[in-house]
Short mmCIF file of C-alpha atoms and ligand atoms in Angstrom, two decimals:
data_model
loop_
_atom_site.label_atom_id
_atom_site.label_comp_id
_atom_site.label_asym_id
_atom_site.label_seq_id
_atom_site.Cartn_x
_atom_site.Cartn_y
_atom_site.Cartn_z
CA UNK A 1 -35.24 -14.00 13.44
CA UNK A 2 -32.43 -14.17 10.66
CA UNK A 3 -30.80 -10.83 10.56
CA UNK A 4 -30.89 -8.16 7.75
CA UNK A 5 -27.43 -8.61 6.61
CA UNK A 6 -27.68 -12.54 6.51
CA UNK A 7 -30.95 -12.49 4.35
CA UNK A 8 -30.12 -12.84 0.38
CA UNK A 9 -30.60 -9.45 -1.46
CA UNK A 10 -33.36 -9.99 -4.23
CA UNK A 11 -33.28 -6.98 -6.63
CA UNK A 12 -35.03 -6.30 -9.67
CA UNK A 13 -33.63 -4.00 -12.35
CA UNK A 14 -36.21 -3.16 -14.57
CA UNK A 15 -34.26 -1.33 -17.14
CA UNK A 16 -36.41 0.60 -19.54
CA UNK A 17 -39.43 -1.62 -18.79
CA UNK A 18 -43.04 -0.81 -17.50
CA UNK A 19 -45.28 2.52 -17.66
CA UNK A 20 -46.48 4.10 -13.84
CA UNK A 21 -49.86 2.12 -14.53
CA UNK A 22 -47.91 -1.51 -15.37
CA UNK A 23 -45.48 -0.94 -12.31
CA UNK A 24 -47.93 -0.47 -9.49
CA UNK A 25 -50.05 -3.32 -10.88
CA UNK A 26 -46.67 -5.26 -10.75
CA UNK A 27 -46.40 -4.38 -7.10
CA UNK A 28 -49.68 -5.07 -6.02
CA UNK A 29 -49.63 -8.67 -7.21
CA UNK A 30 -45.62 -9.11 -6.11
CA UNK A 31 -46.52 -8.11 -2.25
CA UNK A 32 -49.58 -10.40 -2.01
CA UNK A 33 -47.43 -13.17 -3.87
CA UNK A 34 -44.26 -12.48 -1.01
CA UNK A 35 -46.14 -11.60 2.06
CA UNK A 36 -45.31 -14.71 3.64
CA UNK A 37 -41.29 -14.29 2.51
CA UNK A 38 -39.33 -13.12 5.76
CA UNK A 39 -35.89 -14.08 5.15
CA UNK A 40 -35.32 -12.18 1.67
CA UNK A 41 -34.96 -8.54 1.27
CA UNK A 42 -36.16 -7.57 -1.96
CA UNK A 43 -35.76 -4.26 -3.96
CA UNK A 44 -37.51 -3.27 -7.56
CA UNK A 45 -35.65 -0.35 -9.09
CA UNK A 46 -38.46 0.93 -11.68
CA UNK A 47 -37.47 3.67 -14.68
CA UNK A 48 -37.54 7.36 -13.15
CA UNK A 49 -41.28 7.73 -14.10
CA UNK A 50 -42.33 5.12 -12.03
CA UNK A 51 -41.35 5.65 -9.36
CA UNK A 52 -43.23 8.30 -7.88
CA UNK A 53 -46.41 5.70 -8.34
CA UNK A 54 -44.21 2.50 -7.11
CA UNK A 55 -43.10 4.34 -3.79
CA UNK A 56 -46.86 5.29 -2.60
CA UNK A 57 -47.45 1.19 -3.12
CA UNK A 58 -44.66 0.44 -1.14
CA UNK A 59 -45.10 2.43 1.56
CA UNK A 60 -45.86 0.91 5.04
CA UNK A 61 -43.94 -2.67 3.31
CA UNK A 62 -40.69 -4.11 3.47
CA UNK A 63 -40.16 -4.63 -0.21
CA UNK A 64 -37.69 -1.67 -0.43
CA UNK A 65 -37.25 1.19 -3.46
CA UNK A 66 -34.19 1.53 -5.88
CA UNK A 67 -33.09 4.03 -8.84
CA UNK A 68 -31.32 2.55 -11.93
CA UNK A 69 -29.05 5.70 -12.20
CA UNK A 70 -28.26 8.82 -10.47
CA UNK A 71 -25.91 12.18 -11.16
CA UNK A 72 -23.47 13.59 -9.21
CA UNK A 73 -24.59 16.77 -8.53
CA UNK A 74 -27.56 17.80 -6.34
CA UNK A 75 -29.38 20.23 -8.44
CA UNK A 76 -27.70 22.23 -11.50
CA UNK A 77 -28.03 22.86 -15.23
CA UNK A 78 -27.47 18.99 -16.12
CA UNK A 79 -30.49 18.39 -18.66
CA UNK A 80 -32.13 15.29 -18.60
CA UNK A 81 -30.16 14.27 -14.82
CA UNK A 82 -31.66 13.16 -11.96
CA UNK A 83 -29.83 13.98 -8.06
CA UNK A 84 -29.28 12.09 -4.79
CA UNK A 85 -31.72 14.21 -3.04
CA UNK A 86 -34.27 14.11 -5.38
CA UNK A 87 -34.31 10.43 -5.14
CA UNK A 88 -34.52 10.28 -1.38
CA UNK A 89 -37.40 12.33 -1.62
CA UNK A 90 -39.29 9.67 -3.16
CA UNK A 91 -37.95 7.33 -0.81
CA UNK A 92 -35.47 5.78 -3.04
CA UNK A 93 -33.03 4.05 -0.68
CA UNK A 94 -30.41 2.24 -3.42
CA UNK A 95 -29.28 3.08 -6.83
CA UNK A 96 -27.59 1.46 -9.14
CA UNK A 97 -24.45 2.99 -10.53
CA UNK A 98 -22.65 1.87 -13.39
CA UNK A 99 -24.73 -0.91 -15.18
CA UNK A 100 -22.74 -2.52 -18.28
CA UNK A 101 -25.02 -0.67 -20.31
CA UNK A 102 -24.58 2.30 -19.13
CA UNK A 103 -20.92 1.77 -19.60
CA UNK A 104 -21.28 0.06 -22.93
CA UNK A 105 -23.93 2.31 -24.38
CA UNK A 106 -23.97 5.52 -22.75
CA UNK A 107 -19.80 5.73 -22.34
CA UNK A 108 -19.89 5.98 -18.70
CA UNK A 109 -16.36 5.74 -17.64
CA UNK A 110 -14.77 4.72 -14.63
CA UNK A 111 -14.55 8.37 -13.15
CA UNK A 112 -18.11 9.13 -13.81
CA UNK A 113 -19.12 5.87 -12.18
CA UNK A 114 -16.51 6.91 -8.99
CA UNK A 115 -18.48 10.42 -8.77
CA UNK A 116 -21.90 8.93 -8.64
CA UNK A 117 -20.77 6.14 -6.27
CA UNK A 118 -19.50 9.03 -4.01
CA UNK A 119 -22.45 11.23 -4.21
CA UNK A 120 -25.15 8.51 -3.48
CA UNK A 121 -23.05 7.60 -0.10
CA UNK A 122 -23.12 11.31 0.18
CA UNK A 123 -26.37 11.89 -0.25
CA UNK A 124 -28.02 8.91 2.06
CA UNK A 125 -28.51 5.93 -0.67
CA UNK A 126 -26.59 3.33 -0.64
CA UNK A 127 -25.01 2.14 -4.39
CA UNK A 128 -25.18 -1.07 -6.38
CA UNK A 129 -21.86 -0.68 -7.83
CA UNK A 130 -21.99 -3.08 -10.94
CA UNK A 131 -18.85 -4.08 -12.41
CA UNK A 132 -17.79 -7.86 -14.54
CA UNK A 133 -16.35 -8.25 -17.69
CA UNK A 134 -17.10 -9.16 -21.42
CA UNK A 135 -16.63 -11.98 -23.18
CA UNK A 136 -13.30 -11.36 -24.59
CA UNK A 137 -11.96 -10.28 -21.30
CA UNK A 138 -13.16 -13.31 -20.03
CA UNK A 139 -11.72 -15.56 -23.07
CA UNK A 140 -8.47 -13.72 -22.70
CA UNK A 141 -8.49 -14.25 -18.52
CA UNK A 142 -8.27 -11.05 -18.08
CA UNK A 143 -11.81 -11.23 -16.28
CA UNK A 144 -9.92 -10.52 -12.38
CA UNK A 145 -7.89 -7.87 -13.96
CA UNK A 146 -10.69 -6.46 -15.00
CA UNK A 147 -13.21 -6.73 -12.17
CA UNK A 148 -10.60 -5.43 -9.61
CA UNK A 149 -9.85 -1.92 -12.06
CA UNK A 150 -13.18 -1.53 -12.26
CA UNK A 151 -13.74 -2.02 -8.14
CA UNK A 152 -10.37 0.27 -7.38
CA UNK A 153 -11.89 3.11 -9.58
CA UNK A 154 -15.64 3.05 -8.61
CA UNK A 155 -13.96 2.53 -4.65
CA UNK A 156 -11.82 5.27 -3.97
CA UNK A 157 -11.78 6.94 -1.03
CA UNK A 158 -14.87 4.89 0.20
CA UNK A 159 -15.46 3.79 3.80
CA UNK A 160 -18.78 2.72 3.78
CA UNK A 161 -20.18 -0.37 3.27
CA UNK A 162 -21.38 -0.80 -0.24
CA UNK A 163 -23.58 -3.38 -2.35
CA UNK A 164 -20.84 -5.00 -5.66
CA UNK A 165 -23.20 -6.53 -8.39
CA UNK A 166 -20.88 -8.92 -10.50
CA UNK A 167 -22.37 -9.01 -13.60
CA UNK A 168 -20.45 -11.07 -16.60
CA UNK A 169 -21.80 -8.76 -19.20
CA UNK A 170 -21.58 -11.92 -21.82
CA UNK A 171 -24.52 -12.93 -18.93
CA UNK A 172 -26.71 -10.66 -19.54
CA UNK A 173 -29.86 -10.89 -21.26
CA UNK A 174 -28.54 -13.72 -23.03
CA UNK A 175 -29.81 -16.48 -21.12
CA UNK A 176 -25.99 -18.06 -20.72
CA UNK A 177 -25.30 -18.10 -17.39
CA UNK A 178 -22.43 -17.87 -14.87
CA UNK A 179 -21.60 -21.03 -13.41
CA UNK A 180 -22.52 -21.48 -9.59
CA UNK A 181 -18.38 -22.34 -9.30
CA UNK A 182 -17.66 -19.29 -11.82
CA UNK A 183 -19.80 -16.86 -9.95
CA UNK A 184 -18.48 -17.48 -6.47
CA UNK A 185 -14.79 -17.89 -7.67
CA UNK A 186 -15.22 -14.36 -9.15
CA UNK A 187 -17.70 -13.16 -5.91
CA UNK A 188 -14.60 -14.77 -3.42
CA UNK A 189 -12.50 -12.24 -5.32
CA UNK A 190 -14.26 -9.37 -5.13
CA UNK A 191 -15.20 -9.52 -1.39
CA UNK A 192 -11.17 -9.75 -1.08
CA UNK A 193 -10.37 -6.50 -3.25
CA UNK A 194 -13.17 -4.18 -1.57
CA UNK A 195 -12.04 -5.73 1.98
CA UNK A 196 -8.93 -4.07 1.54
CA UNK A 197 -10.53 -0.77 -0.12
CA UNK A 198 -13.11 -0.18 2.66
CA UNK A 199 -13.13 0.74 7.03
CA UNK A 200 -12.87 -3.18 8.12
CA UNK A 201 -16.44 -2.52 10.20
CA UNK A 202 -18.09 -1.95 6.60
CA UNK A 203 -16.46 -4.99 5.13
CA UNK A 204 -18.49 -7.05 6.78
CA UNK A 205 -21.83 -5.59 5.46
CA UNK A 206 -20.55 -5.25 1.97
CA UNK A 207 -23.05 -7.27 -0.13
CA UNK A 208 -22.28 -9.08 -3.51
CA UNK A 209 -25.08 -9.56 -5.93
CA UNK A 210 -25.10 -12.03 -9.20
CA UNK A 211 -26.66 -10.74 -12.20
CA UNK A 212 -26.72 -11.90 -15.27
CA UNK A 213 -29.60 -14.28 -16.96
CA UNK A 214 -30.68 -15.38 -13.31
CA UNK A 215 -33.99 -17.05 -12.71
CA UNK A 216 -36.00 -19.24 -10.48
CA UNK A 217 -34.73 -22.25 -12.02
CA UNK A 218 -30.95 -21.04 -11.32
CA UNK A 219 -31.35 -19.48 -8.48
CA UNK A 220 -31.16 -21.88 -5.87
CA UNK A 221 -27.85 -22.98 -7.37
CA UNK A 222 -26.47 -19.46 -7.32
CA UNK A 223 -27.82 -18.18 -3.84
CA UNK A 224 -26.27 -21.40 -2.24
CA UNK A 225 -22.56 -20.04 -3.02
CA UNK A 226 -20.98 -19.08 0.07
CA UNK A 227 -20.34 -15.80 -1.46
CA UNK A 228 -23.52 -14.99 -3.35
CA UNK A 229 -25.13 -12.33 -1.01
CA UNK A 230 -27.89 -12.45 -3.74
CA UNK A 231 -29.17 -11.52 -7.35
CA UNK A 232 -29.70 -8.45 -9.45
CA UNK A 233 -32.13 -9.80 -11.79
CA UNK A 234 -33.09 -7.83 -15.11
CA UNK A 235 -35.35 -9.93 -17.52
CA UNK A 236 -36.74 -12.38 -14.84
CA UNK A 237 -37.81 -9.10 -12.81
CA UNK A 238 -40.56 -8.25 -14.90
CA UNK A 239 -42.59 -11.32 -14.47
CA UNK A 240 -44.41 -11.08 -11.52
CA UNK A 241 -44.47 -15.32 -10.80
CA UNK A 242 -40.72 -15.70 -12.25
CA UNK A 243 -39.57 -12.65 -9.68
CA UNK A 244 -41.78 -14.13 -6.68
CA UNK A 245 -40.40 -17.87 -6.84
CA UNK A 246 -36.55 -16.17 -6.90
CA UNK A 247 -37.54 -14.37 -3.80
CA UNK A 248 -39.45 -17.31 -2.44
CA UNK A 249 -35.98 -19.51 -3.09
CA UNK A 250 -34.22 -16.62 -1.50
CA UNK A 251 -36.43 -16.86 1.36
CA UNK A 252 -36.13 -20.47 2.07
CA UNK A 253 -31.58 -20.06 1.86
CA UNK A 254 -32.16 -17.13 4.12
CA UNK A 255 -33.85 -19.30 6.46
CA UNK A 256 -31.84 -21.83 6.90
CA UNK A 257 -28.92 -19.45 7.89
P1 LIG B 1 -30.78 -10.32 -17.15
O1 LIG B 1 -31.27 -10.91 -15.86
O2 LIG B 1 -31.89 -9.97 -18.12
O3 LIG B 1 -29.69 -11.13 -17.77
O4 LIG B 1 -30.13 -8.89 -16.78
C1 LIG B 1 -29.22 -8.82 -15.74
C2 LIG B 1 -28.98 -7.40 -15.44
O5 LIG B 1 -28.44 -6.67 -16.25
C3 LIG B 1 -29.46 -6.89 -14.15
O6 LIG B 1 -28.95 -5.62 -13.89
#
């Protein structure tokens, strides 16, 4: 039996993709296509109006349910938010917290992105802290500099373990990806800075995702990187065979150990 922590993390960010009707369809055909996929843990983090509808198909499986945002606050006049408890009351169990385009587009900053990292550990659900940097950063080597800002910010004053998605935002949606060698230089790194940030006992669960044009054809390449925990995968989610082979690779890495 391969433990929880040593199976590779499959997640699926949806992003503004896929109505309540399209999402449980999705999930019917994903759980008949995994059921035979022990050594992967897998996550879909629909939009906020599907998930109502994606929980009651997930209940009584082991594919597990994420958020793709949250707000600080548990309840309040904040139009248009959505809080930690109102999440776990759909059985939401992970949220993503500062996607690139949520920094890029919406101007989350670094203390917003702190706040909301604080308040999901707070309020039982445990964050997918996304941080990497652009293609400038990256052509000016300023891509560590960067990454470990970002972690020290989002990090403060946390103890618990956490899940780090390292997503080169010149990766995303573009279908250029991260080198295997690229990815785990920069996923090496990161385990290093949040070592020192968290308790030592959480270190060792802390989790670090790749995301960033991954797919079944690039997955097995990624996964294998001593330091690739596993994927947060945006475009590739939405197709239910695409999404099914990653977690079928995933499965076979995980089994081997
Ligand atoms: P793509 O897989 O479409 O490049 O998106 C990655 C991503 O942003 C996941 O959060």
């Amino acid at each position: 039996m391969v433990s929880n922590l040593h199976k590779p993390f499959i997640a699926g960010n949806w992003k503004m993709n896929k109505t309540p009707g399209e999402a449980t369809e999705f999930v019917s055909q994903l759980l008949i296509e995994i059921q035979s996929v022990e050594a992967a843990t897998v996550l879909v983090c629909p939009p906020f109006t599907a998930l109502a509808a994606v929980s009651n198909s997930l209940e009584n499986t082991r594919v597990l349910l994420g958020a793709q945002n949250v707000h600080w606050e548990r309840e309040g006049a904040f139009t248009g938010e959505i809080s930690p408890p109102m999440l776990r009351d759909l059985f939401v169990t992970h949220v993503i917290i500062g996607h690139s385009e949520r920094r890029a587009i919406f101007h989350e900053a670094d203390e917003e992105i702190h706040k909301k990292v604080l308040a999901a550990i707070n309020g039982g659900l445990m964050p997918i802290l996304c941080v990497g940097e652009n293609l400038n950063e990256r052509e000016k080597g300023k891509h560590f500099s960067v990454v470990q800002t970002q972690l020290e910010a989002a990090l403060k004053d946390v103890k618990n373990p956490v899940i780090i998605a390292y997503e080169p935002v010149w990766a995303i949606g573009t279908g250029q990806t991260a080198t295997p060698e690229m990815a785990q230089e920069m996923h090496r790194y990161i385990r290093k800075v949040t070592t020192a940030i968290v308790e030592p006992a959480s270190a060792k669960e802390v989790r670090i995702l790749y995301g960033g044009s991954m797919k079944a054809a690039n997955a097995e390449a990624l996964l294998q990187q001593p330091d690739i925990d596993g994927g947060l995968i945006g475009g590739a989610s939405l197709n239910v065979q695409e999404f099914a082979s990653i977690v079928k690779i995933a499965g076979s890495i995980g089994q081997q150990g």
